[in-house]
PDB file of C-alpha atoms in Angstrom:
ATOM      1  CA  MET A 163     -19.074  16.912   9.882  1.00 46.00           C
ATOM      2  CA  ASN A 164     -21.042  19.466   7.914  1.00 46.00           C
ATOM      3  CA  ARG A 165     -24.033  17.436   6.261  1.00 45.00           C
ATOM      4  CA  ARG A 166     -24.547  20.173   3.720  1.00 41.00           C
ATOM      5  CA  LEU A 167     -21.006  19.779   2.352  1.00 42.00           C
ATOM      6  CA  ALA A 168     -21.354  15.970   2.040  1.00 47.00           C
ATOM      7  CA  GLN A 169     -24.863  16.142   0.480  1.00 42.00           C
ATOM      8  CA  GLY A 170     -24.156  18.945  -1.975  1.00 40.00           C
ATOM      9  CA  PHE A 171     -26.515  21.620  -3.153  1.00 38.00           C
ATOM     10  CA  SER A 172     -28.566  20.251  -5.915  1.00 38.00           C
ATOM     11  CA  ASP A 173     -31.275  17.698  -5.175  1.00 38.00           C
ATOM     12  CA  ASP A 174     -31.010  16.353  -8.811  1.00 42.00           C
ATOM     13  CA  MET A 175     -27.318  15.371  -8.436  1.00 43.00           C
ATOM     14  CA  PRO A 176     -26.558  11.956  -7.558  1.00 46.00           C
ATOM     15  CA  ALA A 177     -26.442  11.547  -3.860  1.00 46.00           C
ATOM     16  CA  PRO A 178     -23.097  10.079  -2.720  1.00 46.00           C
ATOM     17  CA  SER A 179     -22.903   8.270   0.525  1.00 52.00           C
ATOM     18  CA  SER A 180     -21.135   9.971   3.344  1.00 66.00           C
ATOM     19  CA  ALA A 181     -18.296   7.475   2.772  1.00 88.00           C
ATOM     20  CA  GLU A 182     -15.032   8.741   1.207  1.00 95.00           C
ATOM     21  CA  THR A 183     -14.834   8.846  -2.389  1.00 97.00           C
ATOM     22  CA  VAL A 184     -11.712   9.192  -4.635  1.00 98.00           C
ATOM     23  CA  ALA A 185     -12.025  12.196  -7.089  1.00 98.00           C
ATOM     24  CA  VAL A 186      -9.918  12.422 -10.051  1.00 98.00           C
ATOM     25  CA  ILE A 187      -8.864  16.086 -10.630  1.00 98.00           C
ATOM     26  CA  ALA A 188      -6.919  17.173 -13.834  1.00 97.00           C
ATOM     27  CA  ILE A 189      -4.504  20.121 -13.050  1.00 97.00           C
ATOM     28  CA  GLY A 190      -3.216  22.244 -16.008  1.00 95.00           C
ATOM     29  CA  ALA A 191      -1.327  25.570 -16.249  1.00 95.00           C
ATOM     30  CA  ASN A 192       0.223  27.470 -18.991  1.00 93.00           C
ATOM     31  CA  LEU A 193       0.632  31.093 -17.755  1.00 93.00           C
ATOM     32  CA  GLY A 194       2.890  32.423 -15.057  1.00 94.00           C
ATOM     33  CA  ASP A 195       4.788  30.314 -12.846  1.00 96.00           C
ATOM     34  CA  ARG A 196       3.190  26.958 -13.634  1.00 95.00           C
ATOM     35  CA  GLN A 197       4.962  24.815 -10.980  1.00 96.00           C
ATOM     36  CA  SER A 198       4.497  26.994  -8.204  1.00 96.00           C
ATOM     37  CA  THR A 199       0.655  27.617  -9.111  1.00 97.00           C
ATOM     38  CA  MET A 200       0.233  24.014  -9.500  1.00 97.00           C
ATOM     39  CA  THR A 201       2.107  23.048  -6.087  1.00 97.00           C
ATOM     40  CA  ALA A 202      -0.064  25.802  -4.313  1.00 97.00           C
ATOM     41  CA  ALA A 203      -3.164  24.368  -5.782  1.00 97.00           C
ATOM     42  CA  LEU A 204      -2.366  20.782  -4.487  1.00 97.00           C
ATOM     43  CA  GLU A 205      -1.671  22.427  -0.962  1.00 97.00           C
ATOM     44  CA  GLU A 206      -5.219  23.882  -1.261  1.00 98.00           C
ATOM     45  CA  LEU A 207      -6.928  20.614  -2.212  1.00 98.00           C
ATOM     46  CA  ALA A 208      -5.278  18.920   0.732  1.00 97.00           C
ATOM     47  CA  ARG A 209      -6.821  21.699   3.043  1.00 97.00           C
ATOM     48  CA  LEU A 210     -10.279  21.213   1.890  1.00 98.00           C
ATOM     49  CA  PRO A 211     -12.855  20.171   4.427  1.00 97.00           C
ATOM     50  CA  LEU A 212     -13.776  16.556   4.638  1.00 97.00           C
ATOM     51  CA  THR A 213     -10.756  15.634   2.683  1.00 97.00           C
ATOM     52  CA  THR A 214      -8.225  13.199   3.896  1.00 96.00           C
ATOM     53  CA  ARG A 215      -5.774  12.527   1.240  1.00 96.00           C
ATOM     54  CA  VAL A 216      -4.239  14.090  -2.053  1.00 97.00           C
ATOM     55  CA  VAL A 217      -2.013  11.973  -4.238  1.00 97.00           C
ATOM     56  CA  ALA A 218      -0.584  13.701  -7.281  1.00 97.00           C
ATOM     57  CA  SER A 219       1.238  12.585 -10.462  1.00 97.00           C
ATOM     58  CA  ALA A 220       4.642  14.254 -11.683  1.00 96.00           C
ATOM     59  CA  PRO A 221       3.698  17.076 -14.066  1.00 96.00           C
ATOM     60  CA  ILE A 222       4.196  16.631 -17.760  1.00 96.00           C
ATOM     61  CA  GLU A 223       4.741  19.404 -20.401  1.00 95.00           C
ATOM     62  CA  THR A 224       2.510  19.300 -23.285  1.00 92.00           C
ATOM     63  CA  VAL A 225       1.747  21.611 -26.280  1.00 90.00           C
ATOM     64  CA  ALA A 226      -1.390  23.945 -25.864  1.00 86.00           C
ATOM     65  CA  LEU A 227      -4.530  22.595 -27.482  1.00 78.00           C
ATOM     66  CA  THR A 228      -6.602  25.436 -28.975  1.00 76.00           C
ATOM     67  CA  LEU A 229      -9.950  25.455 -30.982  1.00 75.00           C
ATOM     68  CA  ASP A 230      -7.831  25.004 -34.018  1.00 78.00           C
ATOM     69  CA  GLY A 231      -5.714  22.046 -32.685  1.00 78.00           C
ATOM     70  CA  PRO A 232      -2.343  21.991 -31.083  1.00 83.00           C
ATOM     71  CA  ASP A 233      -0.611  25.289 -31.000  1.00 84.00           C
ATOM     72  CA  GLU A 234       3.271  25.161 -30.608  1.00 89.00           C
ATOM     73  CA  GLU A 235       3.404  28.972 -30.662  1.00 88.00           C
ATOM     74  CA  ALA A 236       1.175  29.286 -27.465  1.00 88.00           C
ATOM     75  CA  PRO A 237       2.716  28.825 -24.037  1.00 90.00           C
ATOM     76  CA  ALA A 238       3.103  25.235 -23.158  1.00 92.00           C
ATOM     77  CA  TYR A 239       0.985  23.320 -20.461  1.00 93.00           C
ATOM     78  CA  LEU A 240       2.210  21.566 -17.359  1.00 96.00           C
ATOM     79  CA  ASN A 241      -0.412  18.948 -16.537  1.00 96.00           C
ATOM     80  CA  ALA A 242      -1.059  16.510 -13.714  1.00 97.00           C
ATOM     81  CA  VAL A 243      -3.560  14.462 -12.112  1.00 98.00           C
ATOM     82  CA  ALA A 244      -4.561  14.318  -8.310  1.00 98.00           C
ATOM     83  CA  LEU A 245      -6.564  11.806  -6.667  1.00 98.00           C
ATOM     84  CA  VAL A 246      -8.493  13.509  -3.925  1.00 98.00           C
ATOM     85  CA  THR A 247     -10.122  11.273  -1.037  1.00 98.00           C
ATOM     86  CA  THR A 248     -12.895  13.243   0.133  1.00 98.00           C
ATOM     87  CA  ARG A 249     -16.430  13.265   1.669  1.00 97.00           C
ATOM     88  CA  LEU A 250     -17.366  16.388  -0.144  1.00 97.00           C
ATOM     89  CA  ALA A 251     -20.113  15.776  -2.622  1.00 96.00           C
ATOM     90  CA  PRO A 252     -19.332  16.300  -6.143  1.00 96.00           C
ATOM     91  CA  SER A 253     -21.134  19.670  -6.888  1.00 95.00           C
ATOM     92  CA  VAL A 254     -19.479  21.164  -3.720  1.00 97.00           C
ATOM     93  CA  LEU A 255     -16.058  19.859  -4.605  1.00 97.00           C
ATOM     94  CA  LEU A 256     -16.460  21.452  -8.025  1.00 96.00           C
ATOM     95  CA  GLY A 257     -17.214  24.833  -6.415  1.00 96.00           C
ATOM     96  CA  TYR A 258     -13.979  24.509  -4.354  1.00 98.00           C
ATOM     97  CA  LEU A 259     -12.061  23.591  -7.749  1.00 97.00           C
ATOM     98  CA  HIS A 260     -13.585  26.945  -9.248  1.00 94.00           C
ATOM     99  CA  ALA A 261     -12.575  28.941  -6.163  1.00 96.00           C
ATOM    100  CA  ILE A 262      -9.045  27.839  -6.295  1.00 97.00           C
ATOM    101  CA  GLU A 263      -8.776  28.672  -9.896  1.00 95.00           C
ATOM    102  CA  GLU A 264     -10.103  32.034  -9.316  1.00 94.00           C
ATOM    103  CA  ALA A 265      -7.502  32.613  -6.361  1.00 95.00           C
ATOM    104  CA  HIS A 266      -4.967  31.879  -8.819  1.00 94.00           C
ATOM    105  CA  GLY A 267      -6.123  34.511 -11.281  1.00 88.00           C
ATOM    106  CA  ARG A 268      -8.594  32.532 -13.555  1.00 77.00           C
ATOM    107  CA  PRO A 269     -11.642  34.683 -14.293  1.00 74.00           C
ATOM    108  CA  PRO A 270     -14.827  33.139 -13.032  1.00 70.00           C
ATOM    109  CA  ARG A 271     -16.239  30.462 -15.335  1.00 64.00           C
ATOM    110  CA  ARG A 272     -19.211  31.269 -17.577  1.00 60.00           C
ATOM    111  CA  VAL A 273     -21.353  29.115 -19.563  1.00 52.00           C
ATOM    112  CA  ASP A 274     -20.484  30.861 -22.818  1.00 55.00           C
ATOM    113  CA  ASP A 275     -16.678  30.775 -22.091  1.00 58.00           C
ATOM    114  CA  LEU A 276     -14.284  29.441 -25.156  1.00 55.00           C
ATOM    115  CA  ARG A 277     -12.559  26.095 -24.334  1.00 58.00           C
ATOM    116  CA  TRP A 278      -8.861  25.818 -24.365  1.00 62.00           C
ATOM    117  CA  GLN A 279      -7.862  29.158 -23.689  1.00 72.00           C
ATOM    118  CA  SER A 280      -4.469  29.854 -21.959  1.00 79.00           C
ATOM    119  CA  ARG A 281      -4.860  30.023 -18.126  1.00 86.00           C
ATOM    120  CA  THR A 282      -3.110  30.386 -14.959  1.00 92.00           C
ATOM    121  CA  LEU A 283      -4.732  27.288 -13.699  1.00 95.00           C
ATOM    122  CA  ASP A 284      -7.306  24.678 -14.854  1.00 93.00           C
ATOM    123  CA  LEU A 285      -8.706  22.389 -12.316  1.00 96.00           C
ATOM    124  CA  ASP A 286     -11.109  19.754 -13.970  1.00 95.00           C
ATOM    125  CA  LEU A 287     -13.277  17.137 -12.140  1.00 97.00           C
ATOM    126  CA  ILE A 288     -12.631  13.980 -14.229  1.00 98.00           C
ATOM    127  CA  ALA A 289     -14.411  11.490 -12.239  1.00 98.00           C
ATOM    128  CA  TYR A 290     -15.903  11.007  -8.695  1.00 98.00           C
ATOM    129  CA  GLY A 291     -15.903   7.460  -7.717  1.00 96.00           C
ATOM    130  CA  ASP A 292     -18.324   5.815 -10.021  1.00 95.00           C
ATOM    131  CA  VAL A 293     -20.888   8.568 -10.151  1.00 95.00           C
ATOM    132  CA  ARG A 294     -22.211   9.343 -13.531  1.00 95.00           C
ATOM    133  CA  SER A 295     -24.099  12.666 -14.102  1.00 94.00           C
ATOM    134  CA  ALA A 296     -25.402  14.252 -17.250  1.00 92.00           C
ATOM    135  CA  ASP A 297     -26.215  17.587 -15.453  1.00 90.00           C
ATOM    136  CA  PRO A 298     -24.964  20.420 -17.522  1.00 86.00           C
ATOM    137  CA  THR A 299     -23.317  22.018 -14.561  1.00 87.00           C
ATOM    138  CA  LEU A 300     -21.466  18.822 -13.587  1.00 92.00           C
ATOM    139  CA  THR A 301     -21.064  16.124 -16.150  1.00 94.00           C
ATOM    140  CA  LEU A 302     -19.292  13.030 -14.718  1.00 96.00           C
ATOM    141  CA  PRO A 303     -17.118  11.611 -15.734  1.00 96.00           C
ATOM    142  CA  HIS A 304     -15.583  14.658 -17.735  1.00 94.00           C
ATOM    143  CA  PRO A 305     -16.832  14.077 -21.352  1.00 93.00           C
ATOM    144  CA  ARG A 306     -13.444  14.361 -23.060  1.00 92.00           C
ATOM    145  CA  ALA A 307     -11.167  12.706 -20.491  1.00 95.00           C
ATOM    146  CA  GLY A 308     -10.848   9.454 -22.469  1.00 95.00           C
ATOM    147  CA  GLU A 309      -9.515  11.568 -25.497  1.00 93.00           C
ATOM    148  CA  ARG A 310      -6.661  13.190 -23.624  1.00 93.00           C
ATOM    149  CA  THR A 311      -3.179  11.683 -23.093  1.00 94.00           C
ATOM    150  CA  PHE A 312      -2.253  14.546 -20.869  1.00 94.00           C
ATOM    151  CA  VAL A 313      -5.064  13.361 -18.413  1.00 97.00           C
ATOM    152  CA  LEU A 314      -4.836   9.499 -18.873  1.00 97.00           C
ATOM    153  CA  GLY A 315      -1.022   9.354 -18.617  1.00 97.00           C
ATOM    154  CA  PRO A 316      -0.613  11.215 -15.274  1.00 98.00           C
ATOM    155  CA  TRP A 317      -3.711   9.265 -14.087  1.00 98.00           C
ATOM    156  CA  LEU A 318      -2.204   5.948 -14.697  1.00 97.00           C
ATOM    157  CA  GLN A 319       1.171   7.240 -12.807  1.00 97.00           C
ATOM    158  CA  VAL A 320      -0.868   7.337  -9.669  1.00 97.00           C
ATOM    159  CA  ASP A 321      -3.672   4.698 -10.043  1.00 98.00           C
ATOM    160  CA  PRO A 322      -2.263   1.945 -12.500  1.00 97.00           C
ATOM    161  CA  GLU A 323      -5.719   0.110 -12.095  1.00 97.00           C
ATOM    162  CA  ALA A 324      -7.945   3.403 -12.932  1.00 97.00           C
ATOM    163  CA  VAL A 325     -10.931   3.156 -14.712  1.00 97.00           C
ATOM    164  CA  LEU A 326     -12.948   5.752 -16.375  1.00 97.00           C
ATOM    165  CA  PRO A 327     -16.415   5.027 -15.275  1.00 96.00           C
ATOM    166  CA  GLY A 328     -18.549   3.897 -18.462  1.00 94.00           C
ATOM    167  CA  VAL A 329     -15.822   4.226 -20.667  1.00 95.00           C
ATOM    168  CA  GLY A 330     -12.971   1.606 -19.750  1.00 96.00           C
ATOM    169  CA  ARG A 331      -9.754   1.115 -18.314  1.00 98.00           C
ATOM    170  CA  VAL A 332      -7.441   3.966 -18.412  1.00 98.00           C
ATOM    171  CA  ARG A 333      -4.398   1.751 -19.425  1.00 98.00           C
ATOM    172  CA  ASP A 334      -6.481   0.477 -22.647  1.00 98.00           C
ATOM    173  CA  LEU A 335      -7.653   3.895 -23.443  1.00 97.00           C
ATOM    174  CA  LEU A 336      -4.269   5.405 -23.297  1.00 97.00           C
ATOM    175  CA  ALA A 337      -2.863   2.641 -25.374  1.00 97.00           C
ATOM    176  CA  ALA A 338      -5.506   3.026 -27.920  1.00 96.00           C
ATOM    177  CA  LEU A 339      -4.879   6.871 -28.000  1.00 94.00           C
ATOM    178  CA  ARG A 340      -0.997   6.406 -28.526  1.00 93.00           C
ATOM    179  CA  GLU A 341      -1.706   3.784 -31.233  1.00 93.00           C
ATOM    180  CA  ALA A 342      -3.947   6.207 -32.947  1.00 91.00           C
ATOM    181  CA  GLU A 343      -1.286   9.131 -32.658  1.00 86.00           C
ATOM    182  CA  ALA A 344       1.415   6.862 -34.002  1.00 86.00           C
ATOM    183  CA  GLY A 345      -0.885   5.829 -36.865  1.00 82.00           C
ATOM    184  CA  ALA A 346      -1.766   9.464 -37.585  1.00 75.00           C
ATOM    185  CA  GLY A 347       1.854  10.585 -37.572  1.00 63.00           C
ATOM    186  CA  ALA A 348       2.689   7.872 -40.084  1.00 59.00           C
ATOM    187  CA  ASP A 349       0.342   9.500 -42.717  1.00 51.00           C
ATOM    188  CA  GLY A 350       1.418  13.030 -42.297  1.00 47.00           C
ATOM    189  CA  THR A 351      -1.304  14.219 -39.913  1.00 44.00           C
ATOM    190  CA  SER A 352      -1.283  14.800 -36.455  1.00 45.00           C
ATOM    191  CA  ALA A 353      -3.707  13.938 -33.452  1.00 44.00           C
ATOM    192  CA  PRO A 354      -4.393  16.509 -30.645  1.00 46.00           C
ATOM    193  CA  GLU A 355      -2.000  15.919 -27.937  1.00 52.00           C
ATOM    194  CA  GLY A 356      -2.122  19.244 -26.024  1.00 58.00           C
ATOM    195  CA  GLY A 357      -3.048  20.491 -22.455  1.00 63.00           C
ATOM    196  CA  ALA A 358      -6.291  21.785 -21.050  1.00 60.00           C
ATOM    197  CA  ALA A 359      -9.107  19.427 -20.848  1.00 56.00           C
TER     198      ALA A 359
END
């Protein structure tokens, strides 16, 4: 085992044990051959070093979410969630996720990038075991995961007992979001439900 991969690159990141951890990764795509790209990304996740298992949800299709809210005119997203059992440190895993995105045509990420743009592939590290981090380069758990039905629904498919660290049970979070969306629809407004965390 390469100790550097298991320990990570940043001294201020939480140090995981060398034991395996389950990482939750949200996968989305709304450009190109979405299904093929997501399948290829899952195969690449399964080939990562120090990674022993990948379990993925079935994909769901959602309306694209933009800075202005859901956009019915934009290409729709396919979204899924993968549970990745790994000994890679969270910062190292994140680096691999970005490399996989770039291999599928996504430009390298920059700090000043606008959120919620159309993309060939989006891989977001939602949770890494129970690790919590406020580091701006890797916030764990993902700060908006508890607000996204397109993350919580697929996550629940692959882990019915899932918990978003520090936030609560995924089942309860999803139920609350669906209840809020149903209430919002009743008064003529709509709540965001689109893809791309």
